[in-house]
C-alpha cells in the first residue's frame, strides 16, 4: 500500500507525539508561559528598532523552553 505524503507525515507526527505526550504537554505549558511573557514585554516598549533583537531573543527563549 502506498501512502500519500500527507498520510506519511501524519503517521510520523502521531508516532512522535505518542512517545512523550506528557513531556510535550509540560513543554507547551512552559512555551505558552514564555510566549505570553515576551508578548507583554513587547507591549511595554513598542519601539521598532528593538524588533529584530526581540525576534532573536524570542527564538532563543523558545529554543530554551523546548529543551526543558
Backbone as ProteinMPNN parsed JSONL, in Angstrom:
{"seq_chain_A": "XXXXXXXXXXXXXXXXXXXXXXXXXXXXXXXXXXXXXXXXXXXXXXXXXXXXXXXXXXXXXXXXXXXX", "coords_chain_A": {"N_chain_A": [[0.849, -1.194, 0.0], [0.596, 2.17, -0.908], [1.304, 5.205, 0.616], [0.043, 8.546, 0.718], [1.88, 11.648, 0.698], [0.922, 13.347, 2.708], [-0.422, 11.581, 4.426], [1.721, 9.995, 5.289], [3.239, 11.907, 6.666], [1.448, 12.535, 8.7], [1.351, 10.097, 10.027], [4.001, 9.88, 10.967], [4.065, 12.1, 12.676], [2.092, 11.436, 14.591], [3.303, 9.208, 15.658], [5.595, 10.308, 16.877], [4.464, 12.08, 18.718], [3.005, 10.466, 20.444], [4.96, 9.217, 21.847], [6.074, 10.855, 23.923], [3.915, 12.365, 25.226], [3.28, 13.426, 27.659], [5.572, 14.864, 28.413], [5.591, 16.679, 26.322], [3.239, 18.056, 26.808], [3.878, 19.331, 29.18], [5.975, 20.894, 28.187], [4.566, 22.53, 26.371], [3.074, 24.046, 28.11], [5.084, 25.546, 29.409], [6.049, 26.776, 27.147], [3.869, 28.361, 26.351], [3.754, 30.043, 28.563], [6.256, 31.363, 28.371], [5.873, 32.598, 25.928], [3.681, 34.356, 26.403], [4.853, 35.972, 28.308], [6.888, 37.222, 26.85], [5.335, 38.547, 24.959], [3.954, 40.4, 26.557], [6.106, 41.887, 27.46], [6.845, 42.998, 25.05], [4.673, 44.694, 24.533], [5.06, 46.608, 26.433], [7.165, 48.193, 25.531], [6.964, 49.362, 22.608], [8.938, 49.897, 20.434], [10.342, 50.251, 17.232], [13.032, 49.728, 16.568], [14.02, 47.796, 18.263], [12.822, 45.55, 17.394], [13.946, 43.449, 15.767], [15.904, 42.5, 17.497], [14.275, 41.603, 19.527], [12.984, 39.539, 18.191], [15.077, 37.753, 17.789], [15.689, 37.223, 20.428], [13.309, 36.057, 21.2], [13.284, 33.696, 19.634], [15.493, 32.436, 20.766], [14.66, 32.108, 23.432], [12.443, 30.468, 23.043], [13.653, 28.214, 22.006], [15.101, 27.426, 24.241], [12.999, 26.883, 25.976], [11.93, 24.717, 24.682], [13.882, 22.832, 25.144], [13.665, 22.138, 27.799]], "CA_chain_A": [[0.0, 0.0, 0.0], [1.381, 3.408, -0.952], [0.692, 6.327, 1.331], [0.307, 9.888, 0.199], [2.814, 12.384, 1.551], [0.196, 13.857, 3.873], [-0.663, 10.472, 5.343], [3.002, 9.624, 5.884], [3.594, 12.928, 7.647], [0.535, 12.377, 9.824], [1.797, 8.904, 10.727], [5.226, 10.236, 11.676], [3.734, 13.021, 13.761], [1.384, 10.711, 15.644], [4.294, 8.346, 16.284], [6.475, 11.075, 17.756], [3.726, 12.705, 19.81], [2.581, 9.455, 21.412], [6.132, 8.808, 22.63], [6.199, 11.598, 25.189], [2.868, 13.384, 25.271], [3.37, 14.059, 28.98], [6.646, 15.843, 28.331], [5.172, 17.715, 25.385], [2.227, 18.852, 27.485], [4.662, 20.159, 30.097], [6.683, 21.871, 27.359], [3.643, 23.506, 25.801], [2.745, 24.962, 29.209], [6.221, 26.462, 29.53], [6.084, 27.503, 25.888], [2.825, 29.377, 26.416], [4.205, 30.995, 29.579], [7.333, 32.163, 27.779], [5.302, 33.409, 24.85], [2.892, 35.451, 26.973], [5.797, 36.871, 28.975], [7.545, 38.014, 25.809], [4.338, 39.416, 24.353], [3.704, 41.511, 27.478], [7.314, 42.716, 27.402], [6.77, 43.734, 23.789], [3.678, 45.75, 24.634], [5.585, 47.656, 27.299], [8.032, 49.11, 24.78], [6.767, 49.062, 21.183], [9.791, 50.664, 19.536], [10.656, 49.427, 16.06], [14.444, 49.337, 16.472], [14.257, 46.587, 19.039], [12.018, 44.438, 16.875], [14.798, 42.334, 15.359], [16.529, 41.965, 18.702], [13.223, 40.857, 20.205], [12.733, 38.294, 17.471], [16.185, 36.86, 18.096], [15.511, 36.83, 21.817], [12.159, 35.161, 21.204], [13.717, 32.4, 19.123], [16.395, 31.867, 21.757], [13.868, 31.677, 24.586], [11.599, 29.344, 22.649], [14.537, 27.054, 21.91], [15.385, 27.007, 25.607], [11.766, 26.293, 26.515], [11.786, 23.412, 24.05], [14.882, 21.907, 25.691], [13.304, 21.723, 29.163]], "C_chain_A": [[0.883, 1.243, 0.0], [0.628, 4.54, -0.287], [0.975, 7.625, 0.598], [1.248, 10.59, 1.17], [2.143, 12.853, 2.843], [-0.008, 12.757, 4.905], [0.621, 10.055, 6.049], [3.386, 10.606, 6.981], [2.739, 12.772, 8.895], [0.972, 11.2, 10.697], [3.029, 9.21, 11.577], [4.913, 11.098, 12.891], [3.061, 12.276, 14.911], [2.345, 9.79, 16.393], [5.126, 9.123, 17.295], [5.715, 11.674, 18.936], [3.317, 11.679, 20.856], [3.734, 9.037, 22.328], [6.178, 9.524, 23.96], [5.194, 12.736, 25.267], [2.902, 14.137, 26.601], [4.391, 15.182, 28.944], [6.245, 17.013, 27.434], [4.139, 18.626, 26.038], [2.914, 19.832, 28.432], [5.367, 21.268, 29.314], [5.752, 22.939, 26.83], [3.199, 24.51, 26.861], [3.84, 26.021, 29.339], [6.3, 27.364, 28.316], [5.095, 28.663, 25.926], [3.213, 30.464, 27.411], [5.243, 31.951, 28.999], [6.772, 33.123, 26.747], [4.54, 34.603, 25.42], [3.803, 36.462, 27.658], [6.445, 37.804, 27.965], [6.57, 39.002, 25.188], [4.086, 40.629, 25.256], [4.906, 42.454, 27.51], [7.281, 43.593, 26.157], [5.807, 44.914, 23.89], [4.191, 46.92, 25.477], [6.445, 48.659, 26.543], [7.95, 48.802, 23.284], [7.62, 49.919, 20.251], [10.368, 49.758, 18.453], [12.103, 48.929, 16.024], [14.706, 48.003, 17.163], [13.571, 45.355, 18.471], [12.875, 43.226, 16.514], [15.459, 41.667, 16.555], [15.515, 41.098, 19.435], [12.973, 39.522, 19.527], [13.826, 37.278, 17.764], [16.059, 36.326, 19.517], [14.389, 35.808, 21.938], [12.566, 33.756, 20.766], [14.59, 31.685, 20.149], [15.608, 31.302, 22.937], [12.997, 30.469, 24.25], [12.435, 28.074, 22.534], [14.839, 26.513, 23.302], [14.171, 26.318, 26.228], [11.561, 24.895, 25.941], [12.732, 22.378, 24.628], [14.501, 21.373, 27.056], [12.594, 20.376, 29.19]], "O_chain_A": [[1.806, 1.358, 0.807], [-0.537, 4.796, -0.59], [2.008, 7.78, -0.053], [1.394, 10.176, 2.32], [2.722, 12.767, 3.926], [0.203, 12.963, 6.101], [0.621, 9.793, 7.251], [3.798, 10.214, 8.072], [3.241, 12.863, 10.016], [0.967, 11.28, 11.926], [3.094, 8.847, 12.752], [5.424, 10.864, 13.987], [3.422, 12.465, 16.072], [2.227, 9.608, 17.605], [5.341, 8.671, 18.42], [6.258, 11.767, 20.036], [3.287, 11.996, 22.046], [3.512, 8.564, 23.443], [6.306, 8.892, 25.009], [5.561, 13.907, 25.361], [2.593, 15.327, 26.662], [4.124, 16.301, 29.382], [6.518, 18.174, 27.739], [4.167, 19.84, 25.838], [2.571, 21.014, 28.477], [5.36, 22.429, 29.721], [6.094, 24.122, 26.832], [2.974, 25.681, 26.557], [3.567, 27.221, 29.373], [6.581, 28.558, 28.427], [5.431, 29.796, 25.582], [3.029, 31.653, 27.149], [5.127, 33.171, 29.118], [7.14, 34.296, 26.696], [4.73, 35.734, 24.973], [3.557, 37.667, 27.597], [6.543, 39.011, 28.185], [6.922, 40.15, 24.921], [4.013, 41.758, 24.77], [4.744, 43.673, 27.58], [7.638, 44.77, 26.198], [6.094, 46.002, 23.391], [3.806, 48.069, 25.264], [6.455, 49.844, 26.876], [8.779, 48.06, 22.756], [7.085, 50.597, 19.373], [10.821, 48.647, 18.727], [12.376, 47.843, 15.514], [15.511, 47.194, 16.702], [13.717, 44.253, 18.999], [12.563, 42.104, 16.911], [15.563, 40.443, 16.626], [15.837, 40.007, 19.905], [12.775, 38.503, 20.189], [13.551, 36.094, 17.963], [16.288, 35.145, 19.78], [14.497, 34.827, 22.675], [12.247, 32.765, 21.423], [14.446, 30.483, 20.373], [15.847, 30.181, 23.384], [12.833, 29.563, 25.066], [11.988, 26.992, 22.913], [14.837, 25.301, 23.522], [14.299, 25.305, 26.914], [11.077, 23.998, 26.631], [12.434, 21.184, 24.613], [14.944, 20.293, 27.449], [12.228, 19.892, 30.261]]}, "name": "protein", "num_of_chains": 1, "seq": "XXXXXXXXXXXXXXXXXXXXXXXXXXXXXXXXXXXXXXXXXXXXXXXXXXXXXXXXXXXXXXXXXXXX"}
